[in-house]
mmCIF file of C-alpha atoms and ligand atoms in Angstrom:
data_model
loop_
_atom_site.group_PDB
_atom_site.id
_atom_site.type_symbol
_atom_site.label_atom_id
_atom_site.label_comp_id
_atom_site.label_asym_id
_atom_site.label_seq_id
_atom_site.Cartn_x
_atom_site.Cartn_y
_atom_site.Cartn_z
ATOM 1 C CA UNK L 195 20.786 7.604 9.831
ATOM 2 C CA UNK L 196 17.117 6.593 9.885
ATOM 3 C CA UNK L 197 16.179 9.791 11.683
ATOM 4 C CA UNK L 198 17.937 11.934 9.063
ATOM 5 C CA UNK L 199 16.353 9.936 6.250
ATOM 6 C CA UNK L 200 12.899 10.256 7.756
ATOM 7 C CA UNK L 201 13.220 14.002 8.196
ATOM 8 C CA UNK L 202 14.328 14.299 4.582
ATOM 9 C CA UNK L 203 11.432 12.199 3.283
ATOM 10 C CA UNK L 204 8.921 14.027 5.464
ATOM 11 C CA UNK L 205 10.223 17.360 4.178
ATOM 12 C CA UNK L 206 9.927 16.123 0.611
ATOM 13 C CA UNK L 207 6.343 15.029 1.298
ATOM 14 C CA UNK L 208 5.577 18.463 2.679
ATOM 15 C CA UNK L 209 7.184 20.161 -0.304
ATOM 16 C CA UNK L 210 5.267 18.024 -2.800
ATOM 17 C CA UNK L 211 2.018 18.768 -0.959
ATOM 18 C CA UNK L 212 2.701 22.489 -1.078
ATOM 19 C CA UNK L 213 3.528 22.334 -4.767
ATOM 20 C CA UNK L 214 0.273 20.483 -5.435
ATOM 21 C CA UNK L 215 -1.811 22.720 -3.171
ATOM 22 C CA UNK L 216 -2.644 19.787 -0.915
ATOM 23 C CA UNK L 217 -2.662 19.602 2.855
ATOM 24 C CA UNK L 218 0.161 17.646 4.463
ATOM 25 C CA UNK L 219 -2.400 15.604 6.395
ATOM 26 C CA UNK L 220 -3.810 14.215 3.136
ATOM 27 C CA UNK L 221 -0.676 12.135 2.620
ATOM 28 C CA UNK L 222 0.443 9.306 4.891
ATOM 29 C CA UNK L 223 3.957 7.958 4.742
ATOM 30 C CA UNK L 224 4.282 4.196 5.016
ATOM 31 C CA UNK L 225 7.731 3.043 6.116
ATOM 32 C CA UNK L 226 8.367 -0.049 4.007
ATOM 33 C CA UNK L 227 10.457 -2.195 6.312
ATOM 34 C CA UNK L 228 10.670 -5.491 4.405
ATOM 35 C CA UNK L 229 13.955 -7.376 4.924
ATOM 36 C CA UNK L 230 14.968 -4.920 7.667
ATOM 37 C CA UNK L 231 15.564 -6.016 11.275
ATOM 38 C CA UNK L 232 13.243 -5.084 14.129
ATOM 39 C CA UNK L 233 15.977 -2.866 15.600
ATOM 40 C CA UNK L 234 15.713 -0.598 12.560
ATOM 41 C CA UNK L 235 11.916 -0.590 12.692
ATOM 42 C CA UNK L 236 12.127 0.415 16.349
ATOM 43 C CA UNK L 237 14.426 3.266 15.411
ATOM 44 C CA UNK L 238 11.790 4.513 12.963
ATOM 45 C CA UNK L 239 9.090 3.936 15.571
ATOM 46 C CA UNK L 240 11.002 6.038 18.056
ATOM 47 C CA UNK L 241 11.112 8.819 15.463
ATOM 48 C CA UNK L 242 7.322 8.720 15.348
ATOM 49 C CA UNK L 243 6.583 6.201 12.561
ATOM 50 C CA UNK L 244 3.351 4.322 13.166
ATOM 51 C CA UNK L 245 2.642 2.986 9.672
ATOM 52 C CA UNK L 246 4.784 0.139 8.405
ATOM 53 C CA UNK L 247 4.582 -1.817 5.167
ATOM 54 C CA UNK L 248 5.638 -5.420 4.625
ATOM 55 C CA UNK L 249 5.324 -7.646 1.577
ATOM 56 C CA UNK L 250 5.592 -11.122 3.136
ATOM 57 C CA UNK L 251 3.054 -12.629 5.497
ATOM 58 C CA UNK L 252 5.509 -14.458 7.735
ATOM 59 C CA UNK L 253 7.724 -11.428 8.153
ATOM 60 C CA UNK L 254 4.761 -9.171 8.865
ATOM 61 C CA UNK L 255 3.429 -11.541 11.521
ATOM 62 C CA UNK L 256 6.855 -11.961 13.155
ATOM 63 C CA UNK L 257 7.322 -8.198 13.394
ATOM 64 C CA UNK L 258 3.719 -7.642 14.481
ATOM 65 C CA UNK L 259 4.288 -9.947 17.453
ATOM 66 C CA UNK L 260 7.282 -8.057 18.800
ATOM 67 C CA UNK L 261 6.583 -4.454 17.834
ATOM 68 C CA UNK L 262 4.382 -2.019 19.826
ATOM 69 C CA UNK L 263 0.661 -2.460 19.363
ATOM 70 C CA UNK L 264 -0.157 1.069 18.217
ATOM 71 C CA UNK L 265 1.378 0.397 14.802
ATOM 72 C CA UNK L 266 -0.708 0.188 11.651
ATOM 73 C CA UNK L 267 0.543 -2.618 9.449
ATOM 74 C CA UNK L 268 0.135 -2.501 5.688
ATOM 75 C CA UNK L 269 0.299 -5.619 3.565
ATOM 76 C CA UNK L 270 1.715 -4.310 0.305
ATOM 77 C CA UNK L 271 2.958 -7.481 -1.378
ATOM 78 C CA UNK L 272 1.307 -10.220 -3.379
ATOM 79 C CA UNK L 273 -0.900 -12.234 -1.048
ATOM 80 C CA UNK L 274 -1.477 -15.959 -1.386
ATOM 81 C CA UNK L 275 -4.917 -17.194 -0.461
ATOM 82 C CA UNK L 276 -3.660 -19.823 1.979
ATOM 83 C CA UNK L 277 -1.914 -17.114 4.020
ATOM 84 C CA UNK L 278 -4.828 -14.717 4.354
ATOM 85 C CA UNK L 279 -5.868 -16.255 7.669
ATOM 86 C CA UNK L 280 -2.635 -15.189 9.362
ATOM 87 C CA UNK L 281 -3.070 -11.483 8.752
ATOM 88 C CA UNK L 282 -6.746 -10.445 8.469
ATOM 89 C CA UNK L 283 -6.902 -9.484 12.135
ATOM 90 C CA UNK L 284 -3.473 -7.829 12.168
ATOM 91 C CA UNK L 285 -3.382 -5.441 9.236
ATOM 92 C CA UNK L 286 -4.864 -1.974 8.855
ATOM 93 C CA UNK L 287 -4.978 -2.248 5.091
ATOM 94 C CA UNK L 288 -4.293 -4.857 2.414
ATOM 95 C CA UNK L 289 -3.035 -2.987 -0.659
ATOM 96 C CA UNK L 290 -2.756 -5.907 -3.038
ATOM 97 C CA UNK L 291 -6.178 -7.399 -3.803
ATOM 98 C CA UNK L 292 -6.326 -8.249 -7.490
ATOM 99 C CA UNK L 293 -8.688 -11.197 -7.830
ATOM 100 C CA UNK L 294 -12.165 -12.233 -6.749
ATOM 101 C CA UNK L 295 -10.791 -15.480 -5.307
ATOM 102 C CA UNK L 296 -8.415 -13.620 -3.008
ATOM 103 C CA UNK L 297 -11.184 -11.240 -1.952
ATOM 104 C CA UNK L 298 -13.482 -14.192 -1.217
ATOM 105 C CA UNK L 299 -10.838 -15.737 0.999
ATOM 106 C CA UNK L 300 -10.363 -12.435 2.854
ATOM 107 C CA UNK L 301 -14.119 -12.203 3.301
ATOM 108 C CA UNK L 302 -14.306 -15.758 4.628
ATOM 109 C CA UNK L 303 -11.505 -15.273 7.145
ATOM 110 C CA UNK L 304 -12.814 -11.848 8.174
ATOM 111 C CA UNK L 305 -16.189 -13.382 8.993
ATOM 112 C CA UNK L 306 -14.555 -16.223 10.916
ATOM 113 C CA UNK L 307 -12.518 -13.812 13.016
ATOM 114 C CA UNK L 308 -15.359 -11.272 13.269
ATOM 115 C CA UNK L 309 -13.303 -8.432 11.824
ATOM 116 C CA UNK L 310 -13.793 -5.929 9.028
ATOM 117 C CA UNK L 311 -10.927 -5.771 6.563
ATOM 118 C CA UNK L 312 -10.029 -2.707 4.506
ATOM 119 C CA UNK L 313 -8.473 -3.350 1.135
ATOM 120 C CA UNK L 314 -7.234 -1.597 -1.963
ATOM 121 C CA UNK L 315 -7.490 -2.997 -5.454
ATOM 122 C CA UNK L 316 -4.071 -3.335 -7.070
ATOM 123 C CA UNK L 317 -4.107 -2.090 -10.635
ATOM 124 C CA UNK L 318 -1.376 -2.854 -13.145
ATOM 125 C CA UNK L 319 -1.559 0.551 -14.774
ATOM 126 C CA UNK L 320 1.634 0.262 -16.793
ATOM 127 C CA UNK L 321 0.718 -3.199 -18.064
ATOM 128 C CA UNK L 322 4.026 -4.760 -17.071
ATOM 129 C CA UNK L 323 4.074 -8.560 -17.423
ATOM 130 C CA UNK L 324 6.142 -8.929 -14.263
ATOM 131 C CA UNK L 325 3.626 -7.164 -12.053
ATOM 132 C CA UNK L 326 0.522 -8.379 -10.319
ATOM 133 C CA UNK L 327 -2.652 -6.343 -10.425
ATOM 134 C CA UNK L 328 -5.840 -6.156 -12.420
ATOM 135 C CA UNK L 329 -5.998 -4.390 -15.780
ATOM 136 C CA UNK L 330 -7.442 -0.859 -15.617
ATOM 137 C CA UNK L 331 -10.335 -1.795 -17.887
ATOM 138 C CA UNK L 332 -11.232 -4.775 -15.688
ATOM 139 C CA UNK L 333 -11.055 -2.920 -12.386
ATOM 140 C CA UNK L 334 -14.651 -1.767 -12.119
ATOM 141 C CA UNK L 335 -16.065 -5.205 -12.893
ATOM 142 C CA UNK L 336 -13.856 -6.775 -10.220
ATOM 143 C CA UNK L 337 -14.827 -4.102 -7.706
ATOM 144 C CA UNK L 338 -18.523 -4.727 -8.307
ATOM 145 C CA UNK L 339 -18.048 -8.403 -7.515
ATOM 146 C CA UNK L 340 -16.000 -7.777 -4.376
ATOM 147 C CA UNK L 341 -18.306 -5.014 -3.110
ATOM 148 C CA UNK L 342 -21.056 -7.478 -2.178
ATOM 149 C CA UNK L 343 -18.813 -9.668 0.000
ATOM 150 C CA UNK L 344 -19.127 -9.540 3.794
ATOM 151 C CA UNK L 345 -16.337 -8.280 6.014
ATOM 152 C CA UNK L 346 -14.303 -6.651 3.275
ATOM 153 C CA UNK L 347 -14.331 -2.980 2.328
ATOM 154 C CA UNK L 348 -12.735 -1.426 -0.716
ATOM 155 C CA UNK L 349 -11.163 1.912 0.200
ATOM 156 C CA UNK L 350 -9.397 2.746 -3.051
ATOM 157 C CA UNK L 351 -6.700 1.725 -5.508
ATOM 158 C CA UNK L 352 -3.010 0.881 -5.449
ATOM 159 C CA UNK L 353 -0.388 0.657 -8.143
ATOM 160 C CA UNK L 354 3.279 -0.208 -8.405
ATOM 161 C CA UNK L 355 4.802 1.942 -11.112
ATOM 162 C CA UNK L 356 7.750 0.759 -13.196
ATOM 163 C CA UNK L 357 11.266 1.194 -11.895
ATOM 164 C CA UNK L 358 12.598 4.321 -13.581
ATOM 165 C CA UNK L 359 15.526 6.686 -13.202
ATOM 166 C CA UNK L 360 13.415 9.696 -14.077
ATOM 167 C CA UNK L 361 10.368 9.976 -11.770
ATOM 168 C CA UNK L 362 8.518 12.156 -14.288
ATOM 169 C CA UNK L 363 8.151 9.097 -16.501
ATOM 170 C CA UNK L 364 5.726 7.618 -13.964
ATOM 171 C CA UNK L 365 3.502 10.682 -13.725
ATOM 172 C CA UNK L 366 1.223 9.326 -16.458
ATOM 173 C CA UNK L 367 0.590 6.119 -14.485
ATOM 174 C CA UNK L 368 -0.247 7.961 -11.287
ATOM 175 C CA UNK L 369 -2.586 10.268 -13.192
ATOM 176 C CA UNK L 370 -4.245 7.247 -14.790
ATOM 177 C CA UNK L 371 -4.825 5.587 -11.409
ATOM 178 C CA UNK L 372 -6.311 8.808 -10.044
ATOM 179 C CA UNK L 373 -8.633 9.141 -13.038
ATOM 180 C CA UNK L 374 -9.714 5.521 -12.697
ATOM 181 C CA UNK L 375 -10.619 6.156 -9.046
ATOM 182 C CA UNK L 376 -12.592 9.264 -10.012
ATOM 183 C CA UNK L 377 -14.467 7.370 -12.721
ATOM 184 C CA UNK L 378 -15.337 4.458 -10.424
ATOM 185 C CA UNK L 379 -16.311 6.814 -7.608
ATOM 186 C CA UNK L 380 -18.903 8.403 -9.907
ATOM 187 C CA UNK L 381 -20.646 5.040 -10.162
ATOM 188 C CA UNK L 382 -21.552 5.213 -6.457
ATOM 189 C CA UNK L 383 -21.169 1.496 -5.862
ATOM 190 C CA UNK L 384 -22.445 0.387 -2.447
ATOM 191 C CA UNK L 385 -19.722 -0.491 0.070
ATOM 192 C CA UNK L 386 -17.020 1.002 -2.171
ATOM 193 C CA UNK L 387 -14.904 4.057 -1.416
ATOM 194 C CA UNK L 388 -12.358 5.500 -3.804
ATOM 195 C CA UNK L 389 -10.775 7.848 -1.269
ATOM 196 C CA UNK L 390 -7.425 6.120 -0.956
ATOM 197 C CA UNK L 391 -4.684 6.037 -3.570
ATOM 198 C CA UNK L 392 -1.573 4.069 -2.645
ATOM 199 C CA UNK L 393 1.123 5.070 -5.119
ATOM 200 C CA UNK L 394 4.706 6.263 -5.130
ATOM 201 C CA UNK L 395 7.898 4.690 -3.793
ATOM 202 C CA UNK L 396 11.389 6.017 -3.017
ATOM 203 C CA UNK L 397 12.108 6.929 -6.633
ATOM 204 C CA UNK L 398 8.884 8.735 -7.434
ATOM 205 C CA UNK L 399 6.785 9.569 -4.367
ATOM 206 C CA UNK L 400 6.924 13.324 -4.889
ATOM 207 C CA UNK L 401 5.420 12.983 -8.358
ATOM 208 C CA UNK L 402 2.828 10.552 -6.966
ATOM 209 C CA UNK L 403 1.802 13.112 -4.323
ATOM 210 C CA UNK L 404 1.403 15.775 -6.987
ATOM 211 C CA UNK L 405 -0.937 13.389 -8.796
ATOM 212 C CA UNK L 406 -3.045 12.666 -5.724
ATOM 213 C CA UNK L 407 -1.413 9.885 -3.673
ATOM 214 C CA UNK L 408 -2.821 9.421 -0.179
ATOM 215 C CA UNK L 409 -0.324 6.738 0.838
ATOM 216 C CA UNK L 410 3.269 6.726 -0.336
ATOM 217 C CA UNK L 411 5.294 3.564 0.320
ATOM 218 C CA UNK L 412 8.916 4.404 0.996
ATOM 219 C CA UNK L 413 11.514 1.778 1.879
ATOM 220 C CA UNK L 414 14.993 2.550 0.593
ATOM 221 C CA UNK L 415 14.590 6.270 1.237
ATOM 222 C CA UNK L 416 14.127 5.569 4.949
ATOM 223 C CA UNK L 417 15.996 2.355 5.724
ATOM 224 C CA UNK L 418 18.633 2.333 2.965
ATOM 225 C CA UNK L 419 19.231 -0.270 0.282
ATOM 226 C CA UNK L 420 17.908 -3.762 0.901
ATOM 227 C CA UNK L 421 20.213 -6.758 0.899
ATOM 228 C CA UNK L 422 18.589 -9.932 -0.307
ATOM 229 C CA UNK L 423 20.210 -13.246 0.535
ATOM 230 C CA UNK L 424 21.607 -14.864 -2.609
HETATM 231 C C1 LIG Z 622 9.451 -2.692 -1.611
HETATM 232 C C2 LIG Z 622 8.215 -1.981 -1.953
HETATM 233 C C3 LIG Z 622 8.115 -0.585 -1.805
HETATM 234 C C4 LIG Z 622 9.251 0.299 -1.354
HETATM 235 O O1 LIG Z 622 10.231 0.395 -2.351
HETATM 236 P P1 LIG Z 622 11.422 1.455 -2.245
HETATM 237 O O2 LIG Z 622 11.833 1.677 -3.648
HETATM 238 O O3 LIG Z 622 12.483 0.810 -1.422
HETATM 239 O O4 LIG Z 622 10.892 2.674 -1.611
HETATM 240 C C5 LIG Z 622 6.889 0.005 -2.097
HETATM 241 N N1 LIG Z 622 5.836 -0.723 -2.507
HETATM 242 C C6 LIG Z 622 5.894 -2.055 -2.657
HETATM 243 C C7 LIG Z 622 4.684 -2.786 -3.097
HETATM 244 C C8 LIG Z 622 7.084 -2.725 -2.391
HETATM 245 O O5 LIG Z 622 7.130 -4.048 -2.556
#
């Protein structure tokens, strides 16, 4: 089932790239494996997946320990400062930096462990109360403060769009994130790249690609519905 799902998603990615006149290599698919057992991750791995996304530190670390070492792990969920130390030397990219305090903690732990950590700034483009992320109008100011910290490098922006039945409804938010990245990029801030846009999930990744996504985070579309313990 995972193989079929992956082929379908990969074909959709290709199709969206073609429609947008983008190269397929500009978009990386992250298999969001949260709540799923290692056996299913291994199935995806054996189909060629090397980028996995998790939203909980403990789960990411547990899977990191047992999965092959050529995997790139993406921390896509809200990150608590006291847990930063467990993942700074394990993740390829932290997508969810939305405060100076969190960035300072990442910087501190990165220096301790002698690693460089790549991060994205999470922006709450739709302004939903339930979502983490910095406000669009506060993003540049936050980036300027984080840019001077050691051991941490801003590579771009991330957003979690609202849950919608009609993917088109989220196009505006993806376009806004892209524009924000373009605007900030023009400022040429030292130690800041705006090359990476992490946006789009199972319900809307094709629209996100059309609007410039470089990472799409797809869980359900690859692994099926998640069951949360009640
Ligand atoms: C769970 C999650 C996803 C994947 O969601 P699906 O709708 O299952 O594709 C993507 N991004 C984040 C931040 C998530 O927490």
